[in-house]
PDB file of C-alpha atoms in Angstrom:
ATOM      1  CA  UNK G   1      23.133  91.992 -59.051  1.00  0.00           C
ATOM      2  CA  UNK G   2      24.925  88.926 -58.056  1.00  0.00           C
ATOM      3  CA  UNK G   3      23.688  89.187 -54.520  1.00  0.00           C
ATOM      4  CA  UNK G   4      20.350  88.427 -55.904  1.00  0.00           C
ATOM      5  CA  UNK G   5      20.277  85.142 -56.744  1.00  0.00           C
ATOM      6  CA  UNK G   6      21.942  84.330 -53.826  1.00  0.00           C
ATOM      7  CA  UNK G   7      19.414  85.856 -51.514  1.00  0.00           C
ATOM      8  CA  UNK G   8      16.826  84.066 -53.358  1.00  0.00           C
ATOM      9  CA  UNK G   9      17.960  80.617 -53.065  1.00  0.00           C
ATOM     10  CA  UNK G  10      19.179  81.402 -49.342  1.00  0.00           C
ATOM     11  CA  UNK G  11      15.331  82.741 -48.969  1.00  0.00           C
ATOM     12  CA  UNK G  12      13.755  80.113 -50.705  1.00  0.00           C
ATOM     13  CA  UNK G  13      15.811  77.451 -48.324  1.00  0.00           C
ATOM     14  CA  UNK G  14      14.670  79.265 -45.214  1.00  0.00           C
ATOM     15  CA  UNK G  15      11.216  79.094 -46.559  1.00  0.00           C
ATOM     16  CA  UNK G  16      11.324  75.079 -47.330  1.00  0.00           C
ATOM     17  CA  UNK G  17      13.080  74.765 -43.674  1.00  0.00           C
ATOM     18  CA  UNK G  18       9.547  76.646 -42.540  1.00  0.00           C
ATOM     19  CA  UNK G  19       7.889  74.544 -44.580  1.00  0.00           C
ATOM     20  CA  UNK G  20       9.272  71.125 -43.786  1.00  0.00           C
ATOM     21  CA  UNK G  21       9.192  71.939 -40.460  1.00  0.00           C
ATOM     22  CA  UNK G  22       5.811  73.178 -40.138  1.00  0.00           C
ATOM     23  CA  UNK G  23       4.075  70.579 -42.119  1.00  0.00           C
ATOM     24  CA  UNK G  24       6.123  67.709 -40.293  1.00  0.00           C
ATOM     25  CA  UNK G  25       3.543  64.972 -39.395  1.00  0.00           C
ATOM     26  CA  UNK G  26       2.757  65.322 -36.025  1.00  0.00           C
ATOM     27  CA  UNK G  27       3.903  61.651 -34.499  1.00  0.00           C
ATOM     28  CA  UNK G  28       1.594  60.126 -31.755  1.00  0.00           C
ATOM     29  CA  UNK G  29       2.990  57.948 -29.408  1.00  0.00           C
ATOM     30  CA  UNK G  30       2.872  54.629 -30.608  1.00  0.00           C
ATOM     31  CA  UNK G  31       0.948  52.901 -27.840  1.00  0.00           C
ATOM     32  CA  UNK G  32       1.600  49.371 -27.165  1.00  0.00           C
ATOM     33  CA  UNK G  33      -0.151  46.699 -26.316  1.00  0.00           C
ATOM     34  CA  UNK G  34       0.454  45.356 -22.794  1.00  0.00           C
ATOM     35  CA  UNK G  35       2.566  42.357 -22.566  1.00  0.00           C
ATOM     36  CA  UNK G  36       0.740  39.497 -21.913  1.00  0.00           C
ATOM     37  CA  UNK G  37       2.625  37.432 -18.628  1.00  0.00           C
ATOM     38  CA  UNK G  38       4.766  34.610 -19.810  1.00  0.00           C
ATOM     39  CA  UNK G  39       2.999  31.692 -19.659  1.00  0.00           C
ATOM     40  CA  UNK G  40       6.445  29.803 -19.273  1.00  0.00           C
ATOM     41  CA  UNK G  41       7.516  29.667 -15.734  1.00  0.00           C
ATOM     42  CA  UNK G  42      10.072  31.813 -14.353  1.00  0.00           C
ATOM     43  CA  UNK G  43      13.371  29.726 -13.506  1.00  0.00           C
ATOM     44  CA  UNK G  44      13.155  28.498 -10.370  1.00  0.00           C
ATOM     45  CA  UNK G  45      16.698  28.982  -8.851  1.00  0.00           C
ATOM     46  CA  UNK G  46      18.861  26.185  -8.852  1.00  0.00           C
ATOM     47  CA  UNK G  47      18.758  23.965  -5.653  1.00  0.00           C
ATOM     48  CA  UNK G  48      21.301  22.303  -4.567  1.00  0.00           C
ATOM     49  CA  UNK G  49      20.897  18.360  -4.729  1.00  0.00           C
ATOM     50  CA  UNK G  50      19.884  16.432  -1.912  1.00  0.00           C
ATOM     51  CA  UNK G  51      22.493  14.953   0.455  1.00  0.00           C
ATOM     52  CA  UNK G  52      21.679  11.454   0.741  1.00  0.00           C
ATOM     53  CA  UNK G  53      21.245  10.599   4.706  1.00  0.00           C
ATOM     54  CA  UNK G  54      23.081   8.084   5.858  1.00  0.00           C
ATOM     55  CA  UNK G  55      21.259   4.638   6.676  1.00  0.00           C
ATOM     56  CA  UNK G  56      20.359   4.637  10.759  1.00  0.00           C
ATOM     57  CA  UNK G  57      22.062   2.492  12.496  1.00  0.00           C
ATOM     58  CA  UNK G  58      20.351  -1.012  12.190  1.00  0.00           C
ATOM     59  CA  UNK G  59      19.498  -2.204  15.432  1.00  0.00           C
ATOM     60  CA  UNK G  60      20.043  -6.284  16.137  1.00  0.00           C
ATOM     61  CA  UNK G  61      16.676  -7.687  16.299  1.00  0.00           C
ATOM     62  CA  UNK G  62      15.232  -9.138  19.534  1.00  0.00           C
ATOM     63  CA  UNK G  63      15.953 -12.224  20.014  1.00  0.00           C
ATOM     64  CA  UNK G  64      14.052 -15.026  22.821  1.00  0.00           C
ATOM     65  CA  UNK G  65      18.188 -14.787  24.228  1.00  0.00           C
ATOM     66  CA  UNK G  66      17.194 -11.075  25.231  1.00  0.00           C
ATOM     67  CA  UNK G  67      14.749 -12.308  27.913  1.00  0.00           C
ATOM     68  CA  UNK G  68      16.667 -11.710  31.368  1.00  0.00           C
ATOM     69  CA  UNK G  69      16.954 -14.232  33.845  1.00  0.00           C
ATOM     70  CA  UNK G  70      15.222 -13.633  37.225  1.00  0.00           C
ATOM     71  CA  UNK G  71      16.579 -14.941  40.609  1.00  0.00           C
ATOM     72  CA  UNK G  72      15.196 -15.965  43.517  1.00  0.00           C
ATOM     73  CA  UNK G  73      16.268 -15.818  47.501  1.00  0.00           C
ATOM     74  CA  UNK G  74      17.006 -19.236  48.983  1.00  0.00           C
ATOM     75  CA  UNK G  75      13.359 -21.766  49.292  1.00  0.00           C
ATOM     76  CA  UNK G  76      11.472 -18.886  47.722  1.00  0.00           C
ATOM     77  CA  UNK G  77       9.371 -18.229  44.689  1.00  0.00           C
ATOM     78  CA  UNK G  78       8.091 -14.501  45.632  1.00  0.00           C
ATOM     79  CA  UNK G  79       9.439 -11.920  43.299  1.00  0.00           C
ATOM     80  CA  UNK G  80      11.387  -9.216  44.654  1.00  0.00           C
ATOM     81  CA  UNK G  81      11.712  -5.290  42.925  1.00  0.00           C
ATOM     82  CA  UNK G  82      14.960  -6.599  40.944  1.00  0.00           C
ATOM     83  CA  UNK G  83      13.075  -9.304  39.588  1.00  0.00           C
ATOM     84  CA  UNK G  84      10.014  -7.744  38.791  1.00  0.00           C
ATOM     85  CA  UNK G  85      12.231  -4.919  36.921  1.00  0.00           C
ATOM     86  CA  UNK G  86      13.876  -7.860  34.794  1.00  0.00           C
ATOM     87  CA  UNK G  87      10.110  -9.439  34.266  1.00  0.00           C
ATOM     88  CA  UNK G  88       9.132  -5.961  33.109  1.00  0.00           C
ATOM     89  CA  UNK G  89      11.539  -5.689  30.054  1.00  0.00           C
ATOM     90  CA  UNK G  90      10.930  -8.972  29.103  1.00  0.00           C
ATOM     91  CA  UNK G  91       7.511  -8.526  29.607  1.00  0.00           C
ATOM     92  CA  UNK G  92       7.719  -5.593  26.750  1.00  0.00           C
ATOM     93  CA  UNK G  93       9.718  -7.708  24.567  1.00  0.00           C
ATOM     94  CA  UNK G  94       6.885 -10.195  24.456  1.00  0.00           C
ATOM     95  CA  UNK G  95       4.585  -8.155  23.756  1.00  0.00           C
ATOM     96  CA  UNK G  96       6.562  -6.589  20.880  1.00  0.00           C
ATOM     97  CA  UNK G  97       7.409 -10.150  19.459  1.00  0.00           C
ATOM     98  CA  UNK G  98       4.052 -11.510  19.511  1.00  0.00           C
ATOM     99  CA  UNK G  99       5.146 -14.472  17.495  1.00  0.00           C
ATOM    100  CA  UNK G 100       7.377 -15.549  20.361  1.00  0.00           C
ATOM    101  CA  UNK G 101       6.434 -18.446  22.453  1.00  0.00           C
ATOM    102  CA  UNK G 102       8.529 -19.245  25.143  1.00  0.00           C
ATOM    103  CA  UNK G 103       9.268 -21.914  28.116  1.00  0.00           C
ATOM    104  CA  UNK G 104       9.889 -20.598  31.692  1.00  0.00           C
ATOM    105  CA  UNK G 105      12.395 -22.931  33.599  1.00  0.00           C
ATOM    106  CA  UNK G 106      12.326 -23.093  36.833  1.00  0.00           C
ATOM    107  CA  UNK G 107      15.905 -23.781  38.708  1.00  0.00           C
ATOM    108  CA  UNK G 108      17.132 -24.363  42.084  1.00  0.00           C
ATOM    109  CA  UNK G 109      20.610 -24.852  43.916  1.00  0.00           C
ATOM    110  CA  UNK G 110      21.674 -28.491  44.865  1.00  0.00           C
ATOM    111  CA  UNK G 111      20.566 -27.926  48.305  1.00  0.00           C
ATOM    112  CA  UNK G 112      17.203 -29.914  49.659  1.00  0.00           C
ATOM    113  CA  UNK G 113      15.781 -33.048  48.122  1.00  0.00           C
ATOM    114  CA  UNK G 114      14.924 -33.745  44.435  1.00  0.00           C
ATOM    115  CA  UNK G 115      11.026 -33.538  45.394  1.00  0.00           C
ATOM    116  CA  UNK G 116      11.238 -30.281  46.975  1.00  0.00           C
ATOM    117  CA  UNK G 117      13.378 -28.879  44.305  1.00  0.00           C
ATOM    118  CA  UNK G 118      11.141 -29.882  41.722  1.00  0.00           C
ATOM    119  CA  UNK G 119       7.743 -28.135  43.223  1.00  0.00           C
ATOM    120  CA  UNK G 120      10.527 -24.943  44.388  1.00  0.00           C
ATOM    121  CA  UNK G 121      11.621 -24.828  40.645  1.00  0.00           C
ATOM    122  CA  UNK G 122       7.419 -25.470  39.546  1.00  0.00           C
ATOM    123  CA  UNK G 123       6.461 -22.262  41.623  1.00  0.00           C
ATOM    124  CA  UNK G 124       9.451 -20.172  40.579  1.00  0.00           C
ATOM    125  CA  UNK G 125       8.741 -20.324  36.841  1.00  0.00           C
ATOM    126  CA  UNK G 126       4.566 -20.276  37.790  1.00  0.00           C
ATOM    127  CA  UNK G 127       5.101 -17.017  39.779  1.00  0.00           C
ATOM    128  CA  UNK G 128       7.376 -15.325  36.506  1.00  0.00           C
ATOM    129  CA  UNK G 129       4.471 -16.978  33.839  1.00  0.00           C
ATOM    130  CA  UNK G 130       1.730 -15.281  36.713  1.00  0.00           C
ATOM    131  CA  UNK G 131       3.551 -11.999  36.517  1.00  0.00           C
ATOM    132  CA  UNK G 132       3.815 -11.860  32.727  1.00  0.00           C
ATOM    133  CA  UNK G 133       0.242 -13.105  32.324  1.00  0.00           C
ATOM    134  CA  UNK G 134      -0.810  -9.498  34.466  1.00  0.00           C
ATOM    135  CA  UNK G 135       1.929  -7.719  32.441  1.00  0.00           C
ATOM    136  CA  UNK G 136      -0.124  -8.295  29.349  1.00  0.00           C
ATOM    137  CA  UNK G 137       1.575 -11.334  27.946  1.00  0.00           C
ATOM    138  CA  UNK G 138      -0.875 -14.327  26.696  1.00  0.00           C
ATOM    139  CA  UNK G 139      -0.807 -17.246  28.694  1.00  0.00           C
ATOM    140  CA  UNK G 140      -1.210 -19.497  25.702  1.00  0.00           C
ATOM    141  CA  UNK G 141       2.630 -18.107  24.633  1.00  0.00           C
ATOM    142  CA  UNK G 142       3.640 -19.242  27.565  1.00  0.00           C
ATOM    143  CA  UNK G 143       5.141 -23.140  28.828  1.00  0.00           C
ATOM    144  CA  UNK G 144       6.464 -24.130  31.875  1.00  0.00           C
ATOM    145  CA  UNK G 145       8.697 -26.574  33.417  1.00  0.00           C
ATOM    146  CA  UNK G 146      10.129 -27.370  36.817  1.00  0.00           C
ATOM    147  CA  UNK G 147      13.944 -28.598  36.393  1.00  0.00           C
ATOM    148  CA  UNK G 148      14.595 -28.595  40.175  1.00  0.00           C
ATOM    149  CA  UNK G 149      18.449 -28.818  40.839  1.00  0.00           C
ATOM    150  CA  UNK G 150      19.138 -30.600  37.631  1.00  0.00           C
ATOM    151  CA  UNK G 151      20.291 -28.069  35.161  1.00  0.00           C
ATOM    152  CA  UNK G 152      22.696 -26.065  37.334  1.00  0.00           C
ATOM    153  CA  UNK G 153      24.637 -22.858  35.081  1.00  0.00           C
ATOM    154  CA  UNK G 154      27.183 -23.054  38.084  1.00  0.00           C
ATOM    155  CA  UNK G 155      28.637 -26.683  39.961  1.00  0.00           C
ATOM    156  CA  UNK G 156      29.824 -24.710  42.784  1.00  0.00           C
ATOM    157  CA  UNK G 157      29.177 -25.608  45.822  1.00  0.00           C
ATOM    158  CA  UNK G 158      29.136 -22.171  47.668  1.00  0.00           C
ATOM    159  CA  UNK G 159      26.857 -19.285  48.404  1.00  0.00           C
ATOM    160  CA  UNK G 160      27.340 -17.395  44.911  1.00  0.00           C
ATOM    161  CA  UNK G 161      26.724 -20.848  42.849  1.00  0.00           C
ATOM    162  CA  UNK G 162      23.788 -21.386  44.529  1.00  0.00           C
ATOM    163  CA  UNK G 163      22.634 -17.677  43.864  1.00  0.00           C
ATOM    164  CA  UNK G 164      23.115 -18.072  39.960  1.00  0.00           C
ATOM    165  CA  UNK G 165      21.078 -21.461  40.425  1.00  0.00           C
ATOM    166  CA  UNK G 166      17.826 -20.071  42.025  1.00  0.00           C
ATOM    167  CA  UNK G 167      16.375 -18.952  38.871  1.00  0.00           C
ATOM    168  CA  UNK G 168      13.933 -19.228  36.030  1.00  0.00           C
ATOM    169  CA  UNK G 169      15.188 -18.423  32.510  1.00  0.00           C
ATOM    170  CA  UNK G 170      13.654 -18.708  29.280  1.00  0.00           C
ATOM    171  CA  UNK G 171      14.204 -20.656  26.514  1.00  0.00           C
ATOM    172  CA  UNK G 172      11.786 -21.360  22.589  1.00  0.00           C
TER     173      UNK G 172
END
């Protein structure tokens, strides 16, 4: 008769297992709400900082000195290819340095007579204005003179003196 309390309290656990587990609350899934997006912005990945370029190189500005000297053949003022090369670069500096008004000397050698040499030297730096006039430049930038044999850059008295002397340079 011991047995039977036993059996009852082992029965009467079985039943409240039965019971507990057929009355558990059925769960539903909890549903959630969908996540909004982040209205904070997503990290932008780190960049790396900018290398600072190095300056260009400065370039010396143009100076009236940059205007090449052209040269002339002996008792001539007609321009040749090298000289009309030479009147084209300076012909673009002008123009790029419109603030630039220049004189165009005309030069001989020591050979022939102060007269001559004065109208030689007058139509050498006439034909170089003429020629920069049709390259664009404005005639009112431009001033000539005649110096004839007067302001030699070389006293020689050969063949390659004379040369430097046939010329018209520039000058402010």
């Amino acid at each position: 008769m011991r047995l039977a309390p036993i059996r009852f309290a082992a029965l009467a656990l079985m039943a409240a297992a039965l019971l507990a587990a057929g009355c558990a609350k059925k769960t539903t899934p909890v549903q959630t709400a969908p996540v909004p997006p982040s209205t904070t912005p997503a990290p932008t990945p780190s960049t790396p900082a900018p290398v600072p370029t190095p300056p260009a190189p400065s370039t010396p500005a143009a100076s009236i000195s940059d205007l090449a000297t052209v040269h002339f053949a002996l008792d001539s003022s007609a321009l040749d290819d090298a000289a009309r090369a030479i009147l084209d670069r300076n012909a673009r500096l002008l123009r790029d340095n419109a603030d630039w008004t220049v004189t165009i000397a005309g030069n001989c050698d020591e050979r022939g007579t102060v007269e001559y040499n004065q109208a030689l030297g007058e139509r050498r730096a006439l034909a170089v204005r003429d020629y920069l006039i049709a390259a664009g430049v404005p005639d009112s930038r431009l001033k000539t003179i005649s110096y004839g044999k007067e302001m030699p850059v070389d006293d020689g008295h050969d063949e390659a003196a004379w040369a430097k002397n046939r010329r018209a340079d520039f000058s402010r």
